[in-house]
Coordinates of C-alpha atoms in Angstrom, one line a residue:
M1 CA 48.5 82.2 165.2
S2 CA 51.3 83.7 167.4
V3 CA 53.8 86.3 166.2
L4 CA 57.4 86.8 167.3
V5 CA 58.3 90.5 167.0
L6 CA 62.1 90.9 166.9
G7 CA 63.0 94.2 168.5
G8 CA 59.5 94.0 170.1
Y9 CA 60.2 96.7 172.7
G10 CA 61.8 99.2 170.3
A11 CA 60.4 102.2 168.6
V12 CA 58.4 100.3 166.0
G13 CA 58.2 96.9 167.7
A14 CA 56.5 98.1 170.9
H15 CA 53.7 99.7 168.8
L16 CA 53.3 96.6 166.8
V17 CA 53.1 94.3 169.8
R18 CA 50.4 96.6 171.3
L19 CA 48.4 96.7 168.1
L20 CA 48.5 92.9 167.5
R21 CA 47.4 92.2 171.1
A22 CA 44.6 94.7 170.8
D23 CA 43.4 92.6 167.8
G24 CA 43.6 89.4 169.8
I25 CA 46.7 88.1 168.1
P26 CA 49.3 86.7 170.6
A27 CA 52.5 88.7 170.1
F28 CA 55.8 88.1 171.8
A29 CA 58.4 90.9 172.1
A30 CA 61.9 89.5 171.5
G31 CA 65.2 91.1 172.3
R32 CA 68.3 90.9 174.5
D33 CA 66.8 92.7 177.5
A34 CA 65.3 90.1 179.8
A35 CA 63.4 92.9 181.7
R36 CA 61.5 94.0 178.6
A37 CA 61.4 90.9 176.4
D38 CA 58.9 88.1 176.4
R39 CA 61.5 86.0 174.7
V40 CA 65.2 86.7 175.2
V41 CA 67.1 86.4 171.9
D42 CA 70.6 87.4 170.7
L43 CA 70.2 87.9 167.0
A44 CA 74.0 87.4 166.5
A45 CA 73.7 83.8 167.8
M46 CA 71.8 81.3 165.7
D47 CA 71.1 78.9 168.5
S48 CA 69.4 81.7 170.4
I49 CA 67.3 82.5 167.4
E50 CA 66.3 78.8 166.9
T51 CA 65.1 78.7 170.6
A52 CA 63.1 81.9 170.2
L53 CA 61.3 80.6 167.1
S54 CA 59.9 77.6 168.9
G55 CA 56.1 77.5 168.9
V56 CA 55.5 80.7 166.9
S57 CA 53.6 81.0 163.6
M58 CA 55.2 84.2 162.1
V59 CA 58.2 86.5 162.6
V60 CA 58.3 90.3 162.1
N61 CA 61.7 91.8 162.1
C62 CA 61.6 95.3 163.7
A63 CA 65.1 95.0 165.2
G64 CA 67.0 96.7 162.4
V65 CA 69.2 93.7 162.0
E66 CA 69.7 92.8 158.3
D67 CA 71.0 89.3 158.5
I68 CA 69.8 87.0 155.7
R69 CA 70.3 84.0 158.0
L70 CA 67.2 85.1 160.0
A71 CA 65.0 84.9 156.9
N72 CA 66.6 81.6 155.8
E73 CA 66.0 80.0 159.2
C74 CA 62.3 81.1 159.1
A75 CA 61.9 79.9 155.6
H76 CA 63.4 76.5 156.5
R77 CA 60.7 76.2 159.2
G78 CA 57.9 77.4 156.9
L79 CA 57.4 80.5 159.0
P80 CA 56.4 83.8 157.3
F81 CA 59.1 86.3 157.8
V82 CA 57.9 89.9 157.6
E83 CA 60.6 92.6 157.0
I84 CA 60.2 96.3 157.5
S85 CA 63.7 97.3 156.1
A86 CA 64.1 99.8 153.3
T87 CA 67.6 98.8 152.4
S88 CA 67.8 98.0 148.7
D89 CA 70.6 95.4 148.6
Y90 CA 69.2 93.5 151.6
V91 CA 65.7 93.5 150.3
Q92 CA 66.9 92.2 146.9
A93 CA 68.7 89.4 148.7
L94 CA 65.4 88.5 150.5
E95 CA 63.6 88.3 147.2
R96 CA 65.9 85.3 146.4
V97 CA 65.1 83.4 149.6
A98 CA 63.1 80.2 148.9
G99 CA 60.3 80.7 151.4
P100 CA 57.5 82.8 152.8
I101 CA 59.1 86.3 152.9
V102 CA 57.0 89.4 153.0
L103 CA 58.7 92.6 151.9
G104 CA 58.1 96.4 151.9
V105 CA 56.1 96.5 155.1
G106 CA 56.0 99.9 156.8
L107 CA 55.7 103.5 156.0
A108 CA 58.4 103.6 153.3
P109 CA 58.5 101.1 151.7
G110 CA 55.0 99.9 152.3
L111 CA 52.5 102.8 152.3
T112 CA 54.6 104.5 149.7
T113 CA 54.5 101.3 147.6
L114 CA 50.7 101.1 147.7
L115 CA 50.3 104.8 146.9
A116 CA 52.6 104.4 143.8
V117 CA 50.8 101.3 142.6
N118 CA 47.4 103.0 143.1
A119 CA 48.7 106.0 141.1
L120 CA 50.0 103.7 138.3
A121 CA 46.5 102.2 138.0
S122 CA 45.3 105.5 136.5
D123 CA 48.5 106.6 134.7
A124 CA 51.2 104.7 132.9
G125 CA 53.9 106.6 134.8
P126 CA 56.6 107.5 135.5
V127 CA 56.0 108.0 139.3
D128 CA 57.8 110.2 141.8
I129 CA 57.5 109.2 145.5
M130 CA 58.1 111.8 148.2
I131 CA 58.7 110.8 151.8
G132 CA 58.5 113.6 154.3
L133 CA 59.6 112.6 157.8
G134 CA 59.3 114.5 161.1
S135 CA 62.9 115.3 162.1
G136 CA 61.9 116.0 165.7
E137 CA 60.6 112.5 166.3
H138 CA 62.6 110.3 168.6
H139 CA 63.6 107.4 166.3
G140 CA 65.1 104.2 167.3
P141 CA 68.9 103.9 166.8
A142 CA 68.5 101.6 163.8
A143 CA 66.4 104.1 161.9
T144 CA 68.9 106.9 162.6
A145 CA 71.9 104.7 161.6
W146 CA 70.1 103.7 158.4
T147 CA 69.7 107.3 157.3
Y148 CA 73.3 108.2 158.1
R149 CA 74.5 105.1 156.3
L150 CA 73.1 106.5 153.0
M151 CA 75.3 109.5 153.1
G152 CA 77.9 109.5 150.4
Q153 CA 76.5 106.3 148.9
H154 CA 75.3 105.9 145.3
F155 CA 72.4 103.9 143.8
P156 CA 71.2 103.1 140.3
D157 CA 68.6 105.4 138.7
P158 CA 66.1 104.0 136.2
D159 CA 68.0 105.8 133.4
G160 CA 71.2 103.8 134.3
T161 CA 73.1 106.6 136.0
A162 CA 74.5 106.5 139.5
I163 CA 72.7 108.8 141.9
R164 CA 74.3 110.1 145.1
N165 CA 71.9 110.0 148.1
F166 CA 70.5 113.4 149.2
T167 CA 71.1 115.2 145.9
R168 CA 69.0 116.4 143.0
P169 CA 66.5 118.6 144.9
T170 CA 62.9 118.5 143.5
H171 CA 59.8 120.4 144.5
F172 CA 56.5 118.6 145.3
T173 CA 53.1 120.2 145.9
I174 CA 52.1 118.9 149.4
P175 CA 48.5 119.0 150.6
E176 CA 47.9 121.7 153.2
Q177 CA 46.5 119.1 155.7
A178 CA 50.0 117.7 156.0
G179 CA 51.4 120.8 157.6
Y180 CA 54.6 120.8 155.6
K181 CA 56.3 123.9 154.3
P182 CA 57.2 123.9 150.5
F183 CA 60.9 123.2 150.0
P184 CA 62.6 120.6 147.9
A185 CA 63.1 116.9 148.6
L186 CA 66.2 114.9 147.8
R187 CA 66.8 111.6 146.0
A188 CA 67.2 108.7 148.4
D189 CA 67.6 104.9 148.0
F190 CA 64.4 103.2 149.2
A191 CA 63.9 99.6 148.1
D192 CA 60.4 99.9 146.6
Q193 CA 61.5 102.3 143.8
H194 CA 63.6 99.5 142.3
R195 CA 61.0 96.8 142.6
L196 CA 58.3 99.0 141.1
T197 CA 60.5 100.1 138.3
R198 CA 61.2 96.5 137.4
E199 CA 57.6 95.3 137.8
F200 CA 55.8 98.1 135.9
A201 CA 58.6 98.9 133.4
V202 CA 58.4 102.7 134.1
P203 CA 60.7 104.9 136.1
V204 CA 59.9 105.2 139.8
R205 CA 62.0 107.6 141.8
T206 CA 62.0 108.3 145.5
Y207 CA 62.8 111.6 147.2
L208 CA 63.2 112.3 151.0
R209 CA 62.8 115.5 153.0
L210 CA 62.3 116.3 156.6
D211 CA 59.8 118.8 158.1
S212 CA 62.7 121.1 158.9
R213 CA 64.4 123.0 156.1
L214 CA 67.6 123.1 158.2
A215 CA 67.6 119.3 158.8
T216 CA 67.0 118.6 155.1
A217 CA 69.8 121.0 154.2
G218 CA 72.0 119.1 156.6
L219 CA 71.4 115.8 154.8
A220 CA 72.3 117.5 151.5
G221 CA 75.5 118.9 152.9
L222 CA 76.6 115.8 154.9
T223 CA 76.3 113.5 151.8
W224 CA 79.4 115.3 150.5
A225 CA 81.2 114.9 153.9
P226 CA 79.7 111.9 155.6
A227 CA 82.5 111.7 158.1
L228 CA 81.1 114.8 159.8
R229 CA 77.8 113.1 160.6
A230 CA 79.2 112.5 164.2
L231 CA 78.8 116.2 164.7
T232 CA 75.0 116.2 164.2
P233 CA 72.8 116.5 167.3
A234 CA 70.9 113.5 168.6
R235 CA 67.6 115.5 168.1
M236 CA 67.0 117.6 165.1
P237 CA 64.7 120.6 164.8
G238 CA 61.2 119.7 163.7
S239 CA 58.1 117.7 164.8
D240 CA 56.8 114.1 164.5
R241 CA 54.6 114.9 161.6
W242 CA 55.1 112.9 158.3
V243 CA 53.6 112.9 154.8
V244 CA 54.2 110.5 151.9
L245 CA 52.9 110.9 148.4
A246 CA 53.2 109.4 144.9
R247 CA 52.9 111.8 141.9
T248 CA 52.4 110.6 138.3
A249 CA 53.7 112.4 135.2
N250 CA 50.3 114.0 134.6
G251 CA 50.3 115.4 138.2
A252 CA 47.8 113.0 139.7
T253 CA 48.7 112.5 143.4
R254 CA 48.0 110.0 146.1
W255 CA 49.1 110.9 149.6
A256 CA 48.9 110.0 153.3
S257 CA 49.9 111.9 156.5
G258 CA 50.0 111.4 160.2
R259 CA 52.1 111.8 163.3
G260 CA 54.8 109.3 164.4
Q261 CA 56.6 107.4 161.7
S262 CA 57.3 104.5 164.0
L263 CA 53.5 104.1 164.8
A264 CA 52.7 104.4 161.1
T265 CA 55.2 101.6 160.2
A266 CA 53.7 99.4 163.0
A267 CA 50.1 100.1 161.8
V268 CA 51.0 99.0 158.3
A269 CA 52.8 95.9 159.7
A270 CA 49.7 95.0 161.8
T271 CA 47.5 95.1 158.7
T272 CA 50.0 92.9 156.9
V273 CA 50.1 90.4 159.8
R274 CA 46.3 90.2 159.8
E275 CA 46.3 89.5 156.0
I276 CA 48.9 86.8 156.3
T277 CA 46.8 85.0 158.9
R278 CA 44.1 84.7 156.1
R279 CA 46.3 83.2 153.4
R280 CA 49.2 81.0 152.8
I281 CA 52.5 82.6 151.7
I282 CA 55.0 80.3 150.1
E283 CA 57.5 82.7 148.3
P284 CA 58.9 86.2 148.6
T285 CA 55.9 88.5 148.4
W286 CA 55.7 92.3 148.4
I287 CA 53.0 94.2 150.3
H288 CA 51.1 95.3 147.2
E289 CA 50.8 91.6 146.2
L290 CA 48.9 91.0 149.5
F291 CA 46.4 93.9 149.5
D292 CA 45.7 97.3 148.0
L293 CA 45.5 100.9 149.2
D294 CA 41.8 100.6 150.0
Q295 CA 42.7 98.1 152.8
L296 CA 44.8 100.7 154.5
R297 CA 42.2 103.4 154.0
R298 CA 39.9 101.2 156.2
D299 CA 42.6 100.3 158.8
L300 CA 44.8 103.3 159.3
P301 CA 42.4 106.0 160.5
A302 CA 42.2 104.2 163.8
T303 CA 45.8 105.2 164.4
G304 CA 45.2 108.8 163.3
I305 CA 46.5 108.4 159.8
L306 CA 44.8 110.1 156.9
V307 CA 44.9 108.4 153.5
S308 CA 43.7 110.3 150.5
A309 CA 41.1 109.1 148.1
P310 CA 42.0 108.9 144.3

C-alpha cells in the first residue's frame, strides 16, 4: 500500500507524509517543486497527473486544488481518493463521483463530523458545531484563500433561508482546557453540516471563530466588504490553539482541542488512510461511515490532541 499525497510538502501534506511514514506506510510527496517533491506533478495538466498516479494505491489531496477531474481519474483507476476540503459545492460534486471517494477528512469537516454524530447518538438534535481556530498559526495559502473566499457569500440554512458567512453571532460554552476566551462564533459554510442535516433529518449548523476577538470581528466586518480583504495582514493576532465542539439542543457537548490545525487535519487523515488499508471502498464515503469518535480517541493523543469522553 503506497500513498500519493498531493501537496505533500505543504502545511498539511508534510505532516501527513511524516505520520504515514512513521506508521510504515510508503508515502510520496507530490507537487511542482522538484527540490521538495518525491513526484513532480502539475495539477493543472492531466498528463502530469496520470504519470504521478503510476504505481500508487491511494491518493490524498492536500493541495487545496478542487478539480473534480482529479477524483474522476482516480475513480477510473479504482484508487481511493481522500479529500480534506471543506467546500460545500465541491464536496457535493464529489459525492456524485462513481468510485472510491472518501470525504470530510480533517479537522473540519472530519473531527467535527464525528463529534456531531457522537452527540446525535444521545440526543435527537438539532446540533450546533463550533470551530475555533488559532488565528496566529501559519496556514498554507490554500487555507487562507478558502476562508477569504467565504466572505460575502451565502449558503442554505436548514430552515431554507440564505445565510451570509460570518454573521449571526452565537455564544458557546468552551471547556477551560481549550484556553479560549468567551466571545461569539459566526455562521460559516462547512460541508459536513449539509451532509449531516440530510442524513439525520435534523438541523446541523456550523459556526466559526478565531482565538482572537479582533480577528473574529474582522471576519464579521469583511463579509460586508470582502473587497477590503487585501488590506488584512498576512499574520493575525492569536496563537495556534484550536478547539472544536458539537452541542445538542439539551446542552450535551462533545469537544476536542489541540495546537496546530494543520497537524490535526493530517492526524485525522492518517487515521483515515490506515482504515482504508483495511477495507475496500467502492463509492463516495464520509469519514463517519468508516470509523467513529472512539477511534480518534485512541489515535489522536499521540499528536497532542485531547478528545473529550461523552
